[in-house]
CSV table of C-alpha atoms in Angstrom, one decimal:
chain,number,residue,atom,x,y,z
T,14,UNK,CA,-146.0,15.4,-39.5
T,15,UNK,CA,-145.9,13.3,-36.4
T,16,UNK,CA,-146.4,9.6,-37.5
T,17,UNK,CA,-149.1,7.6,-34.6
T,18,UNK,CA,-149.3,3.6,-34.5
T,19,UNK,CA,-152.5,2.5,-33.5
T,20,UNK,CA,-152.5,0.4,-29.9
T,21,UNK,CA,-154.3,-1.2,-27.5
T,22,UNK,CA,-154.6,0.1,-23.4
T,23,UNK,CA,-153.6,-3.6,-22.8
T,24,UNK,CA,-150.3,-3.4,-25.1
T,25,UNK,CA,-149.7,0.8,-23.8
T,26,UNK,CA,-150.4,-1.4,-19.9
T,27,UNK,CA,-147.6,-3.2,-21.3
T,28,UNK,CA,-145.2,-1.0,-22.6
T,29,UNK,CA,-145.4,1.4,-19.7
T,30,UNK,CA,-145.5,-0.9,-16.5
T,31,UNK,CA,-141.4,-2.7,-19.0
T,32,UNK,CA,-140.6,1.1,-19.1
T,33,UNK,CA,-140.3,0.9,-15.6
T,34,UNK,CA,-139.5,-2.5,-14.6
T,35,UNK,CA,-136.3,-2.0,-16.1
T,36,UNK,CA,-135.1,-0.3,-12.6
T,37,UNK,CA,-135.3,-1.5,-9.4
T,38,UNK,CA,-135.4,2.0,-8.0
T,39,UNK,CA,-138.9,3.4,-7.2
T,40,UNK,CA,-140.2,5.3,-9.8
T,41,UNK,CA,-143.3,9.0,-10.3
T,42,UNK,CA,-145.0,8.4,-13.6
T,43,UNK,CA,-147.6,10.9,-14.7
T,44,UNK,CA,-150.4,9.6,-16.6
T,45,UNK,CA,-151.4,13.6,-17.5
T,46,UNK,CA,-155.6,13.5,-18.8
T,47,UNK,CA,-158.5,15.6,-18.8
T,48,UNK,CA,-160.7,13.5,-16.8
T,49,UNK,CA,-162.9,13.1,-19.5
T,50,UNK,CA,-160.1,11.2,-20.7
T,51,UNK,CA,-160.4,9.0,-17.6
T,52,UNK,CA,-156.4,8.9,-16.7
T,53,UNK,CA,-157.4,7.1,-13.2
T,54,UNK,CA,-158.7,3.9,-15.5
T,55,UNK,CA,-155.2,3.3,-17.8
T,56,UNK,CA,-153.4,4.6,-14.4
T,57,UNK,CA,-155.0,1.2,-12.8
T,58,UNK,CA,-154.9,-0.9,-15.9
T,59,UNK,CA,-150.9,-0.3,-15.7
T,60,UNK,CA,-150.1,-0.1,-11.5
T,61,UNK,CA,-152.4,-3.6,-12.0
T,62,UNK,CA,-149.6,-4.9,-14.4
T,63,UNK,CA,-146.8,-3.8,-12.4
T,64,UNK,CA,-147.9,-5.9,-9.3
T,65,UNK,CA,-148.7,-9.4,-12.3
T,66,UNK,CA,-145.0,-8.9,-12.5
T,67,UNK,CA,-144.7,-8.5,-8.0
T,68,UNK,CA,-143.4,-5.1,-7.8
T,69,UNK,CA,-145.7,-3.0,-5.6
T,70,UNK,CA,-147.8,-0.4,-7.2
T,71,UNK,CA,-149.4,2.6,-6.0
T,72,UNK,CA,-151.9,5.4,-7.8
T,73,UNK,CA,-153.0,8.7,-6.8
T,74,UNK,CA,-155.6,10.3,-8.0
T,75,UNK,CA,-155.0,14.9,-8.4
T,76,UNK,CA,-158.6,14.7,-7.1
T,77,UNK,CA,-157.6,14.4,-4.2
T,78,UNK,CA,-155.3,17.4,-3.9
T,79,UNK,CA,-158.3,19.9,-4.7
T,80,UNK,CA,-158.1,22.8,-2.5
T,81,UNK,CA,-161.1,23.9,-0.5
T,82,UNK,CA,-164.0,25.1,-1.9
T,83,UNK,CA,-163.8,28.4,-0.7
T,84,UNK,CA,-160.9,28.8,-2.9
T,85,UNK,CA,-161.8,26.5,-6.0
T,86,UNK,CA,-164.4,29.5,-6.6
T,87,UNK,CA,-163.7,32.4,-4.8
T,88,UNK,CA,-163.9,33.6,-8.6
T,89,UNK,CA,-166.0,31.6,-9.8
T,90,UNK,CA,-166.2,29.4,-12.6
T,91,UNK,CA,-162.9,30.7,-14.1
T,92,UNK,CA,-160.5,29.4,-16.9
T,93,UNK,CA,-158.0,30.6,-15.1
T,94,UNK,CA,-159.2,30.3,-11.8
T,95,UNK,CA,-158.9,26.7,-12.5
T,96,UNK,CA,-155.6,26.5,-14.0
T,97,UNK,CA,-154.0,27.9,-11.7
T,98,UNK,CA,-155.7,27.6,-8.2
T,99,UNK,CA,-157.8,24.2,-8.9
T,100,UNK,CA,-155.6,21.9,-7.6
T,101,UNK,CA,-152.5,22.2,-5.4
T,102,UNK,CA,-149.8,21.4,-7.3
T,103,UNK,CA,-147.2,22.4,-4.7
T,104,UNK,CA,-148.9,20.1,-2.6
T,105,UNK,CA,-148.6,17.5,-4.6
T,106,UNK,CA,-144.8,18.1,-4.7
T,107,UNK,CA,-144.4,18.5,-0.5
T,108,UNK,CA,-146.6,15.3,0.3
T,109,UNK,CA,-145.7,13.0,-2.4
T,110,UNK,CA,-142.8,13.4,-5.0
T,111,UNK,CA,-140.1,14.9,-2.9
T,112,UNK,CA,-140.6,12.5,0.0
T,113,UNK,CA,-140.9,9.5,-2.6
T,114,UNK,CA,-137.3,10.4,-3.7
T,115,UNK,CA,-136.3,11.6,-0.4
T,116,UNK,CA,-137.8,9.3,2.3
T,117,UNK,CA,-140.0,6.7,0.9
T,118,UNK,CA,-143.0,7.4,2.1
T,119,UNK,CA,-146.1,9.3,0.9
T,120,UNK,CA,-149.7,11.0,1.1
T,121,UNK,CA,-152.7,9.4,-0.5
T,122,UNK,CA,-154.9,11.9,0.3
T,123,UNK,CA,-154.7,15.7,0.7
T,124,UNK,CA,-158.8,17.2,0.7
T,125,UNK,CA,-162.0,15.4,0.2
T,126,UNK,CA,-163.7,16.9,-2.5
T,127,UNK,CA,-167.4,15.9,-1.8
T,128,UNK,CA,-167.3,17.0,1.7
T,129,UNK,CA,-164.9,19.6,1.8
T,130,UNK,CA,-162.3,18.5,4.4
T,131,UNK,CA,-159.5,17.2,5.2
T,132,UNK,CA,-158.8,13.9,3.6
T,133,UNK,CA,-157.3,13.1,6.7
T,134,UNK,CA,-155.5,10.8,5.2
T,135,UNK,CA,-152.0,8.7,6.8
T,136,UNK,CA,-148.6,9.3,5.5
T,137,UNK,CA,-148.0,6.0,4.0
T,138,UNK,CA,-144.2,4.3,3.6
T,139,UNK,CA,-143.4,3.0,0.8
T,140,UNK,CA,-142.4,-1.1,-0.1
T,141,UNK,CA,-138.7,-1.0,-1.8
T,142,UNK,CA,-138.7,-0.8,-5.8
T,143,UNK,CA,-142.7,0.5,-5.7
T,144,UNK,CA,-144.2,2.2,-8.3
T,145,UNK,CA,-146.1,5.1,-7.9
T,146,UNK,CA,-148.8,6.7,-10.8
T,147,UNK,CA,-149.8,10.0,-10.6
T,148,UNK,CA,-153.4,10.7,-12.5
T,149,UNK,CA,-155.1,13.5,-13.3
T,150,UNK,CA,-155.1,16.4,-15.8
T,151,UNK,CA,-152.6,19.8,-16.5
T,152,UNK,CA,-149.8,17.6,-14.9
T,153,UNK,CA,-147.2,18.5,-17.7
T,154,UNK,CA,-145.5,21.8,-17.6
T,155,UNK,CA,-145.8,22.8,-14.1
T,156,UNK,CA,-142.0,21.5,-14.0
T,157,UNK,CA,-142.8,18.1,-12.1
T,158,UNK,CA,-140.3,15.7,-11.5
T,159,UNK,CA,-141.4,12.0,-12.8
T,160,UNK,CA,-139.5,9.4,-13.8
T,161,UNK,CA,-142.0,8.6,-16.5
T,162,UNK,CA,-144.6,10.3,-18.5
T,163,UNK,CA,-147.8,8.8,-20.0
T,164,UNK,CA,-150.1,11.7,-22.1
T,165,UNK,CA,-153.7,10.5,-23.0
T,166,UNK,CA,-155.1,13.6,-25.3
T,167,UNK,CA,-158.3,14.4,-26.5
T,168,UNK,CA,-158.9,16.3,-29.7
T,169,UNK,CA,-161.2,19.5,-28.5
T,170,UNK,CA,-163.9,18.2,-30.5
T,171,UNK,CA,-164.5,14.8,-28.5
T,172,UNK,CA,-163.0,16.7,-25.3
T,173,UNK,CA,-166.1,19.1,-25.1
T,174,UNK,CA,-168.0,15.4,-26.2
T,175,UNK,CA,-166.8,14.0,-23.7
T,176,UNK,CA,-166.7,16.5,-21.1
T,177,UNK,CA,-170.0,16.8,-18.9
T,178,UNK,CA,-172.2,19.7,-19.6
T,179,UNK,CA,-171.6,21.0,-15.6
T,180,UNK,CA,-168.2,21.1,-16.1
T,181,UNK,CA,-168.0,22.0,-19.8
T,182,UNK,CA,-166.5,25.6,-18.8
T,183,UNK,CA,-163.5,23.7,-17.6
T,184,UNK,CA,-162.7,22.9,-21.3
T,185,UNK,CA,-160.9,26.2,-22.2
T,186,UNK,CA,-158.8,26.6,-20.0
T,187,UNK,CA,-157.4,22.6,-20.3
T,188,UNK,CA,-156.7,23.6,-24.2
T,189,UNK,CA,-155.0,27.0,-23.5
T,190,UNK,CA,-153.2,25.2,-20.8
T,191,UNK,CA,-152.1,22.1,-24.1
T,192,UNK,CA,-151.3,24.5,-26.1
T,193,UNK,CA,-148.6,27.0,-23.8
T,194,UNK,CA,-146.7,24.6,-22.2
T,195,UNK,CA,-143.8,22.8,-24.4
T,196,UNK,CA,-143.3,19.7,-21.7
T,197,UNK,CA,-143.0,16.3,-24.6
T,198,UNK,CA,-144.5,13.6,-22.3
T,199,UNK,CA,-143.0,9.7,-22.7
T,200,UNK,CA,-145.6,8.6,-24.3
T,201,UNK,CA,-148.3,10.6,-26.1
T,202,UNK,CA,-151.4,9.0,-27.4
T,203,UNK,CA,-154.3,10.6,-29.5
T,204,UNK,CA,-157.9,9.3,-27.0
T,205,UNK,CA,-160.5,10.2,-28.2
T,206,UNK,CA,-161.3,6.9,-29.1
T,207,UNK,CA,-160.1,4.8,-26.0
T,208,UNK,CA,-160.5,1.3,-26.7
T,209,UNK,CA,-157.8,2.6,-29.5
T,210,UNK,CA,-155.8,4.5,-28.8
T,211,UNK,CA,-152.5,5.7,-31.4
T,212,UNK,CA,-149.3,6.3,-29.8
T,213,UNK,CA,-147.2,8.8,-31.1
T,214,UNK,CA,-143.9,6.8,-32.6
T,215,UNK,CA,-141.5,10.2,-34.5
T,216,UNK,CA,-142.5,13.2,-36.5
């Protein structure tokens, strides 16, 4: 059985920061978690720790890489559509991950989900040593190349409880994705109680 150690979000942020600060190179960090786990909040906390140490840190939300509504809703509120057609993972790779590694540049947002139009964001040049966090659901198990991965895991009951009623249809899709992919994160957290998570430390 896996072993877990209690940890605070602040200590976790410090631990993640220390890992990526060991390298002077630009780094890509995934914070994988359902919207109900608020992965962007933790990514922001860790990025703040890194900035305190004098390194540049930036954030990308997967919500800014959704597909247009006409494509997302083509099959209605469908589990398969949410897993395969809701987020533009190919664009994330093309506009963020690959260019950051190759040219030191990245696009902060592709699509404005609320207005359902292009985000009209400009490509940014990353400072030397930038740590870029990408936060959102279902990042693991897609062959995306990150230097460090953090998984904020919610049990089925917590996921159902903390997901708004309007988005409850996404819960089966999230659970199915978690069951079917085998990629192991560098940090796996039980996140049912975000104020007192537990870090997996062994098997």
